[in-house]
mmCIF file of C-alpha atoms in Angstrom:
data_model
loop_
_atom_site.group_PDB
_atom_site.id
_atom_site.type_symbol
_atom_site.label_atom_id
_atom_site.label_comp_id
_atom_site.label_asym_id
_atom_site.label_seq_id
_atom_site.Cartn_x
_atom_site.Cartn_y
_atom_site.Cartn_z
ATOM 1 C CA VAL J 805 270.672 305.135 26.614
ATOM 2 C CA TRP J 806 268.593 307.317 28.860
ATOM 3 C CA GLY J 807 267.070 310.752 28.331
ATOM 4 C CA PRO J 808 267.981 313.549 28.269
ATOM 5 C CA PRO J 809 264.937 313.784 30.576
ATOM 6 C CA HIS J 810 263.864 317.220 29.210
ATOM 7 C CA LYS J 811 263.289 315.395 25.842
ATOM 8 C CA PHE J 812 262.532 311.896 26.985
ATOM 9 C CA PRO J 813 261.072 312.145 30.513
ATOM 10 C CA TYR J 814 261.418 309.386 33.100
ATOM 11 C CA CYS J 815 258.305 307.687 34.161
ATOM 12 C CA GLU J 816 256.756 308.196 37.550
ATOM 13 C CA GLY J 817 257.246 305.371 40.069
ATOM 14 C CA ARG J 818 260.499 304.168 38.575
ATOM 15 C CA HIS J 819 262.870 302.025 40.618
ATOM 16 C CA TYR J 820 265.897 304.230 39.756
ATOM 17 C CA THR J 821 266.788 307.603 38.164
ATOM 18 C CA PRO J 822 269.682 307.170 35.790
ATOM 19 C CA PRO J 823 272.033 309.934 34.764
ATOM 20 C CA SER J 824 271.271 311.347 31.238
ATOM 21 C CA ALA J 825 273.083 309.190 28.733
ATOM 22 C CA PRO J 826 271.898 310.281 25.313
ATOM 23 C CA VAL J 827 272.322 308.147 22.202
ATOM 24 C CA GLU J 828 274.997 310.592 20.763
ATOM 25 C CA HIS J 829 277.318 309.585 23.775
ATOM 26 C CA TYR J 830 276.637 305.938 23.145
ATOM 27 C CA LEU J 831 277.498 306.283 19.326
ATOM 28 C CA LYS J 832 280.717 308.113 20.063
ATOM 29 C CA VAL J 833 281.776 305.307 22.578
ATOM 30 C CA ALA J 834 280.629 302.593 20.066
ATOM 31 C CA LYS J 835 282.848 304.251 17.357
ATOM 32 C CA VAL J 836 285.923 304.276 19.641
ATOM 33 C CA LEU J 837 285.390 300.628 20.465
ATOM 34 C CA GLY J 838 284.807 299.646 16.977
ATOM 35 C CA PHE J 839 281.220 298.495 17.370
ATOM 36 C CA GLU J 840 279.469 298.679 14.025
ATOM 37 C CA ARG J 841 276.061 297.473 15.144
ATOM 38 C CA GLY J 842 274.079 297.228 18.311
ATOM 39 C CA CYS J 843 270.699 296.574 19.888
ATOM 40 C CA LEU J 844 269.069 298.974 22.379
ATOM 41 C CA VAL J 845 266.579 297.602 24.938
ATOM 42 C CA GLN J 846 263.913 300.142 26.037
ATOM 43 C CA PRO J 847 264.987 301.251 29.571
ATOM 44 C CA SER J 848 262.497 300.766 32.406
ATOM 45 C CA ALA J 849 263.089 304.313 33.472
ATOM 46 C CA HIS J 850 261.073 305.320 30.354
ATOM 47 C CA TYR J 851 258.594 302.496 30.815
ATOM 48 C CA HIS J 852 255.853 302.651 28.152
ATOM 49 C CA ASP J 853 257.470 305.383 25.963
ATOM 50 C CA VAL J 854 259.239 303.763 23.068
ATOM 51 C CA ALA J 855 260.297 307.203 21.677
ATOM 52 C CA ILE J 856 263.819 307.056 23.029
ATOM 53 C CA VAL J 857 264.509 303.787 21.244
ATOM 54 C CA LEU J 858 263.033 305.045 17.977
ATOM 55 C CA ASP J 859 264.948 308.273 18.275
ATOM 56 C CA ALA J 860 268.188 306.439 18.927
ATOM 57 C CA MET J 861 267.712 303.980 15.981
ATOM 58 C CA LYS J 862 267.057 306.881 13.681
ATOM 59 C CA LYS J 863 270.199 308.825 14.835
ATOM 60 C CA SER J 864 272.130 305.677 14.482
ATOM 61 C CA GLU J 865 271.684 305.675 10.616
ATOM 62 C CA GLY J 866 270.878 301.993 10.622
ATOM 63 C CA ARG J 867 273.514 300.864 13.009
ATOM 64 C CA LEU J 868 271.047 300.193 15.841
ATOM 65 C CA ARG J 869 268.045 297.906 16.238
ATOM 66 C CA GLY J 870 265.791 298.004 19.278
ATOM 67 C CA MET J 871 263.860 295.955 21.728
ATOM 68 C CA ILE J 872 260.669 297.232 23.463
ATOM 69 C CA ARG J 873 259.080 296.186 26.798
ATOM 70 C CA GLY J 874 256.385 293.669 26.952
ATOM 71 C CA GLU J 875 254.037 296.408 28.338
ATOM 72 C CA CYS J 876 254.293 298.190 24.912
ATOM 73 C CA LEU J 877 253.074 295.308 22.817
ATOM 74 C CA GLU J 878 249.378 296.192 23.089
ATOM 75 C CA THR J 879 249.612 299.941 22.792
ATOM 76 C CA ASN J 880 251.698 300.361 19.700
ATOM 77 C CA ASP J 881 251.518 299.475 15.977
ATOM 78 C CA LEU J 882 253.907 296.489 15.985
ATOM 79 C CA LYS J 883 254.197 296.494 12.254
ATOM 80 C CA ALA J 884 255.296 300.155 12.212
ATOM 81 C CA LEU J 885 257.744 299.467 15.036
ATOM 82 C CA LYS J 886 259.288 296.603 13.169
ATOM 83 C CA ALA J 887 259.559 298.824 10.022
ATOM 84 C CA ALA J 888 261.367 301.398 12.248
ATOM 85 C CA GLY J 889 263.879 298.777 13.377
ATOM 86 C CA ILE J 890 262.439 297.135 16.500
ATOM 87 C CA ARG J 891 263.354 293.456 16.447
ATOM 88 C CA GLY J 892 262.307 292.068 19.774
ATOM 89 C CA VAL J 893 260.535 292.438 23.157
ATOM 90 C CA ARG J 894 261.775 292.117 26.625
ATOM 91 C CA LEU J 895 259.465 290.260 29.086
ATOM 92 C CA GLU J 896 260.037 290.866 32.753
ATOM 93 C CA VAL J 897 259.348 287.931 34.706
ATOM 94 C CA ARG J 898 261.435 288.233 37.711
ATOM 95 C CA ARG J 899 259.625 287.171 40.953
ATOM 96 C CA GLU J 900 260.707 290.216 42.946
ATOM 97 C CA LEU J 901 259.048 292.578 40.427
ATOM 98 C CA ARG J 902 255.724 291.057 39.635
ATOM 99 C CA GLN J 903 253.296 288.246 40.160
ATOM 100 C CA TRP J 904 253.369 285.531 37.485
ATOM 101 C CA ASP J 905 250.466 285.896 35.031
ATOM 102 C CA GLU J 906 250.666 283.038 32.439
ATOM 103 C CA GLY J 907 247.688 284.381 30.491
ATOM 104 C CA LEU J 908 249.599 287.780 30.024
ATOM 105 C CA PHE J 909 252.831 286.102 29.241
ATOM 106 C CA GLN J 910 251.276 283.811 26.548
ATOM 107 C CA LYS J 911 249.449 286.897 25.020
ATOM 108 C CA GLN J 912 252.681 288.874 24.900
ATOM 109 C CA VAL J 913 254.567 285.896 23.290
ATOM 110 C CA ALA J 914 251.819 285.434 20.656
ATOM 111 C CA LEU J 915 251.839 289.183 19.789
ATOM 112 C CA ALA J 916 255.607 289.110 19.439
ATOM 113 C CA ALA J 917 255.460 285.932 17.417
ATOM 114 C CA GLY J 918 252.971 287.598 15.050
ATOM 115 C CA VAL J 919 255.430 290.091 13.890
ATOM 116 C CA GLY J 920 258.510 287.960 14.181
ATOM 117 C CA PHE J 921 260.143 289.506 17.203
ATOM 118 C CA VAL J 922 262.707 287.859 19.294
ATOM 119 C CA VAL J 923 261.615 287.511 22.970
ATOM 120 C CA ALA J 924 264.317 288.218 25.653
ATOM 121 C CA LEU J 925 263.255 286.948 29.050
ATOM 122 C CA HIS J 926 264.452 288.874 32.151
ATOM 123 C CA LEU J 927 263.924 286.272 34.872
ATOM 124 C CA ASP J 928 265.509 284.788 37.968
ATOM 125 C CA PRO J 929 266.826 281.193 38.491
ATOM 126 C CA LYS J 930 263.796 279.896 40.462
ATOM 127 C CA THR J 931 261.514 280.951 37.649
ATOM 128 C CA ILE J 932 263.616 279.421 34.985
ATOM 129 C CA VAL J 933 263.522 276.112 36.930
ATOM 130 C CA GLU J 934 259.688 276.351 37.388
ATOM 131 C CA LYS J 935 258.882 277.529 33.838
ATOM 132 C CA ALA J 936 261.539 275.457 31.805
ATOM 133 C CA ASP J 937 258.802 273.586 29.948
ATOM 134 C CA LEU J 938 256.930 276.591 29.104
ATOM 135 C CA ILE J 939 260.076 278.363 27.861
ATOM 136 C CA ARG J 940 261.050 275.431 25.858
ATOM 137 C CA ARG J 941 257.733 275.462 24.003
ATOM 138 C CA MET J 942 257.840 279.172 23.147
ATOM 139 C CA PRO J 943 257.167 279.591 19.391
ATOM 140 C CA VAL J 944 259.737 282.324 19.000
ATOM 141 C CA THR J 945 263.539 282.801 19.274
ATOM 142 C CA THR J 946 264.191 283.246 22.916
ATOM 143 C CA ILE J 947 266.990 284.954 24.789
ATOM 144 C CA ILE J 948 267.635 284.303 28.396
ATOM 145 C CA GLU J 949 268.892 287.701 29.574
ATOM 146 C CA ASN J 950 271.940 287.993 31.856
ATOM 147 C CA TYR J 951 272.040 284.232 32.026
ATOM 148 C CA ALA J 952 268.927 284.432 34.228
ATOM 149 C CA LEU J 953 270.896 286.308 37.015
ATOM 150 C CA MET J 954 272.207 282.918 38.059
ATOM 151 C CA ASP J 955 274.797 282.905 40.805
ATOM 152 C CA ALA J 956 278.032 281.500 39.324
ATOM 153 C CA ARG J 957 279.330 280.578 42.729
ATOM 154 C CA LEU J 958 276.769 277.729 42.822
ATOM 155 C CA GLY J 959 278.571 275.970 39.935
ATOM 156 C CA VAL J 960 277.388 274.444 36.780
ATOM 157 C CA ARG J 961 275.876 271.414 38.503
ATOM 158 C CA SER J 962 273.265 273.447 40.463
ATOM 159 C CA GLU J 963 269.665 272.951 39.686
ATOM 160 C CA GLU J 964 269.339 276.331 38.252
ATOM 161 C CA HIS J 965 272.119 275.812 35.683
ATOM 162 C CA THR J 966 271.261 272.367 34.653
ATOM 163 C CA SER J 967 267.674 273.092 34.163
ATOM 164 C CA GLU J 968 268.440 276.109 31.934
ATOM 165 C CA LEU J 969 270.953 274.284 29.995
ATOM 166 C CA GLN J 970 268.861 271.154 29.476
ATOM 167 C CA SER J 971 265.701 273.126 28.539
ATOM 168 C CA ARG J 972 267.272 275.571 26.158
ATOM 169 C CA PHE J 973 270.304 273.709 24.661
ATOM 170 C CA GLY J 974 269.749 269.972 25.286
ATOM 171 C CA ILE J 975 272.949 270.025 27.421
ATOM 172 C CA SER J 976 273.141 267.940 30.456
ATOM 173 C CA TYR J 977 275.979 267.106 32.957
ATOM 174 C CA ALA J 978 276.784 263.816 34.273
ATOM 175 C CA VAL J 979 277.203 264.000 38.079
#
């Protein structure tokens, strides 16, 4: 769900400019596909503005829940967002997008835990290998988004796959 930009402007300095895709379009497609419920993740094209997710949840008449970006944790009333239907936060920890800041990460996880939010981590394979112990100790339900952008061509025995599987699920492969 993006825009429409005249109602929900895109942020300056964004990495992409998506076509307008209002929630009404999403809801029509969801109906055709038989989706009764869903979860919207606040798009980076709207950066700090949670209004698009709140608007979409309201228009869905209870069928949608939402997730906000980590940057929004300190600038919004989290209890009010939870009451409106927000159920989680997406933390961007991919190497190519930002420098690792463990203090900020811990603060964002603590804020999310304080209101019972799920934390979705958008990270890359190398970060998951390096931060597996930290991820394992997170005091919240954690989602590894997009299977950590792992390259399936490397196979399930690659360091990236086995570290993620062992740290999150206790699964290991005998080689």
